[in-house]
Amino acid sequence: MPSLFRRKSADVVDESAASAPADETPVTHARSHTPGKGRETPKRPGAARRPGGAAPPLTKEEAKQRRRQVRAEAAAEFRREGGPRDRGPERLLARNVVDSRRTVGTWFFGGALIVLIGSNAAMPAVVRLVSNLLWGALALGVVIDSILISRKIKKLVRERFPRTQQRLGSLYLYAIMRSITFRRMRAPEPRVNLGDPV
């Protein structure tokens, strides 16, 4: 019984011969031949690259050196920029007020060390008396200097930042603590020189 869905191979050959132009000769290829696309196959971008392996683990000495370097970079950045408590234009103004003047507070800790040594019971009475007088003079000088710094900060903040939300008491304490620190140890580092107008 003939199949309803398949055509005879002879009919297919006759049709293809009839449809082909008379001047062209049919090209025969091997059975395994795949016709070309007419263009070159693009290469994958990462085909030539090999996936990089994981970095080799650091030795103990290299890890210690790396930690030391990270700490040094963090300390340098803190010395340059300061921390969260140092941010804000009011804090910068307070720092500039302190850094533009000589303060008694920078001598406070050095004087305190002399007072501590001079107040020893083994010292003569005259040395102990001078040490106590020096201690009183240093304390009085720090108090007067702190009052002068606070008054100047209050005046400048009210002039330049009339709508500030910063508490003045916090600014005063910030400036006083900076004034009793040695200039070279202040962080952030001073941006003005001694005697510069603020």
Coordinates of C-alpha atoms in Angstrom, one line a residue:
M1 CA 0.0 0.0 0.0
P2 CA 1.6 3.3 -1.0
S3 CA 2.3 5.8 1.8
L4 CA 0.3 9.0 1.8
F5 CA 3.0 11.2 3.3
R6 CA 6.1 10.2 1.5
R7 CA 7.0 10.9 -2.1
K8 CA 9.0 8.6 -4.2
S9 CA 12.7 9.5 -4.5
A10 CA 12.4 9.4 -8.3
D11 CA 9.8 12.2 -8.2
V12 CA 12.1 14.3 -5.9
V13 CA 15.0 14.0 -8.3
D14 CA 12.9 14.9 -11.3
E15 CA 11.6 18.0 -9.6
S16 CA 15.1 19.2 -8.5
A17 CA 16.4 18.7 -12.0
A18 CA 13.5 20.7 -13.5
S19 CA 13.9 23.6 -11.1
A20 CA 17.6 23.9 -11.6
P21 CA 18.6 26.3 -14.4
A22 CA 19.9 24.7 -17.6
D23 CA 23.2 26.5 -17.7
E24 CA 24.3 25.5 -14.2
T25 CA 25.6 22.0 -13.5
P26 CA 24.7 20.6 -10.1
V27 CA 27.5 20.4 -7.6
T28 CA 27.9 17.2 -5.7
H29 CA 29.4 17.2 -2.2
A30 CA 30.3 14.4 0.1
R31 CA 27.7 13.2 2.4
S32 CA 29.4 14.7 5.5
H33 CA 29.8 18.2 4.0
T34 CA 28.3 21.1 6.0
P35 CA 27.5 24.2 4.0
G36 CA 29.3 27.5 5.1
K37 CA 27.5 30.5 6.7
G38 CA 29.1 33.0 4.4
R39 CA 31.0 34.7 7.3
E40 CA 33.7 33.9 9.8
T41 CA 32.8 32.5 13.1
P42 CA 33.6 35.1 15.8
K43 CA 35.9 34.1 18.6
R44 CA 34.8 34.3 22.2
P45 CA 36.5 37.2 24.0
G46 CA 37.8 35.2 26.9
A47 CA 38.8 32.1 24.9
A48 CA 42.5 33.0 24.9
R49 CA 42.6 33.9 28.6
R50 CA 43.0 31.3 31.3
P51 CA 41.1 31.9 34.5
G52 CA 43.6 33.3 37.1
G53 CA 44.1 31.1 40.1
A54 CA 43.7 32.4 43.6
A55 CA 46.5 34.5 45.0
P56 CA 49.0 32.6 47.1
P57 CA 48.4 33.0 50.8
L58 CA 50.6 35.5 52.6
T59 CA 53.4 34.3 54.9
K60 CA 53.3 35.4 58.6
E61 CA 55.9 38.0 57.9
E62 CA 54.1 39.4 54.9
A63 CA 50.8 39.5 56.8
K64 CA 52.4 41.4 59.7
Q65 CA 54.0 43.8 57.2
R66 CA 50.6 44.3 55.5
R67 CA 48.8 45.0 58.9
R68 CA 51.6 47.5 59.8
Q69 CA 51.1 49.3 56.5
V70 CA 47.3 49.5 56.9
R71 CA 47.7 50.9 60.4
A72 CA 50.2 53.5 59.3
E73 CA 47.9 54.6 56.4
A74 CA 44.9 54.8 58.8
A75 CA 47.0 56.9 61.3
A76 CA 48.2 59.2 58.6
E77 CA 44.6 59.7 57.3
F78 CA 43.4 60.4 60.9
R79 CA 46.2 62.9 61.4
R80 CA 45.3 64.6 58.2
E81 CA 41.4 64.5 58.3
G82 CA 40.5 63.7 61.9
G83 CA 37.6 61.6 63.0
P84 CA 33.8 62.1 63.1
R85 CA 34.0 64.4 66.0
D86 CA 36.3 66.8 64.0
R87 CA 33.9 67.3 61.1
G88 CA 31.9 70.5 60.6
P89 CA 32.7 74.1 59.8
E90 CA 32.3 75.1 63.5
R91 CA 34.8 72.6 64.6
L92 CA 37.3 73.8 61.9
L93 CA 36.8 77.4 63.2
A94 CA 37.5 76.3 66.8
R95 CA 40.6 74.5 65.7
N96 CA 41.9 77.5 63.8
V97 CA 41.3 79.8 66.8
V98 CA 43.4 77.5 68.9
D99 CA 46.1 76.8 66.3
S100 CA 46.6 80.5 65.5
R101 CA 47.7 81.4 69.0
R102 CA 50.2 80.3 71.7
T103 CA 48.4 78.7 74.6
V104 CA 49.4 78.1 78.2
G105 CA 48.0 74.7 77.9
T106 CA 50.8 73.4 75.7
W107 CA 53.1 73.8 78.7
F108 CA 50.7 72.3 81.2
F109 CA 51.9 68.7 81.0
G110 CA 55.6 69.6 81.0
G111 CA 55.0 71.8 84.0
A112 CA 53.0 69.1 85.7
L113 CA 55.9 66.7 85.3
I114 CA 58.2 69.2 87.0
V115 CA 55.7 69.8 89.8
L116 CA 55.4 66.0 90.3
I117 CA 59.2 65.7 90.7
G118 CA 59.5 68.8 92.8
S119 CA 56.7 67.9 95.2
N120 CA 58.5 64.7 96.3
A121 CA 59.0 64.6 100.1
A122 CA 62.8 64.0 99.6
M123 CA 63.1 67.5 98.0
P124 CA 64.0 70.5 100.1
A125 CA 61.1 72.7 101.4
V126 CA 62.0 75.5 99.0
V127 CA 61.8 73.3 95.9
R128 CA 58.4 72.0 97.1
L129 CA 57.1 75.5 97.6
V130 CA 58.3 76.6 94.1
S131 CA 56.7 73.5 92.7
N132 CA 53.3 74.3 94.3
L133 CA 53.5 77.9 93.1
L134 CA 54.3 76.7 89.6
W135 CA 51.4 74.4 89.7
G136 CA 49.0 77.2 90.8
A137 CA 50.4 79.5 88.1
L138 CA 49.9 76.9 85.4
A139 CA 46.4 76.1 86.5
L140 CA 45.4 79.8 86.7
G141 CA 47.0 80.4 83.3
V142 CA 45.1 77.5 81.7
V143 CA 41.8 78.7 83.2
I144 CA 42.3 82.3 81.9
D145 CA 43.5 81.1 78.5
S146 CA 40.4 78.8 78.2
I147 CA 38.1 81.7 79.0
L148 CA 39.7 83.8 76.3
I149 CA 39.5 81.1 73.7
S150 CA 35.9 80.3 74.6
R151 CA 34.9 84.0 74.3
K152 CA 36.6 84.3 70.9
I153 CA 34.9 81.1 69.6
K154 CA 31.5 82.3 70.8
K155 CA 31.9 85.7 69.0
L156 CA 33.1 84.2 65.7
V157 CA 30.5 81.4 65.7
R158 CA 27.7 83.9 66.2
E159 CA 29.0 86.1 63.4
R160 CA 29.7 83.4 60.8
F161 CA 27.2 80.7 61.7
P162 CA 24.2 82.4 63.2
R163 CA 21.9 79.4 62.6
T164 CA 24.2 76.7 63.8
Q165 CA 22.9 73.7 65.6
Q166 CA 26.2 73.0 67.3
R167 CA 26.2 73.5 71.1
L168 CA 28.7 76.1 72.2
G169 CA 29.6 74.2 75.4
S170 CA 30.7 71.3 73.2
L171 CA 32.8 73.6 71.0
Y172 CA 34.4 75.2 74.1
L173 CA 35.4 71.8 75.5
Y174 CA 36.7 70.7 72.1
A175 CA 38.9 73.8 71.8
I176 CA 40.2 73.6 75.4
M177 CA 41.2 70.0 75.0
R178 CA 43.1 70.9 71.8
S179 CA 44.8 73.9 73.5
I180 CA 46.4 71.6 76.1
T181 CA 47.8 69.3 73.5
F182 CA 51.2 69.8 72.0
R183 CA 51.0 71.5 68.6
R184 CA 52.8 68.6 66.9
M185 CA 50.5 66.0 68.4
R186 CA 47.2 67.7 67.4
A187 CA 44.9 65.8 65.1
P188 CA 43.8 66.9 62.6
E189 CA 47.1 68.7 62.0
P190 CA 47.0 72.6 62.2
R191 CA 46.0 74.4 59.0
V192 CA 47.0 77.8 60.1
N193 CA 50.3 79.2 61.4
L194 CA 50.8 81.0 64.7
G195 CA 49.7 84.6 64.4
D196 CA 47.5 84.1 61.3
P197 CA 44.2 85.9 61.4
V198 CA 41.1 83.7 61.8

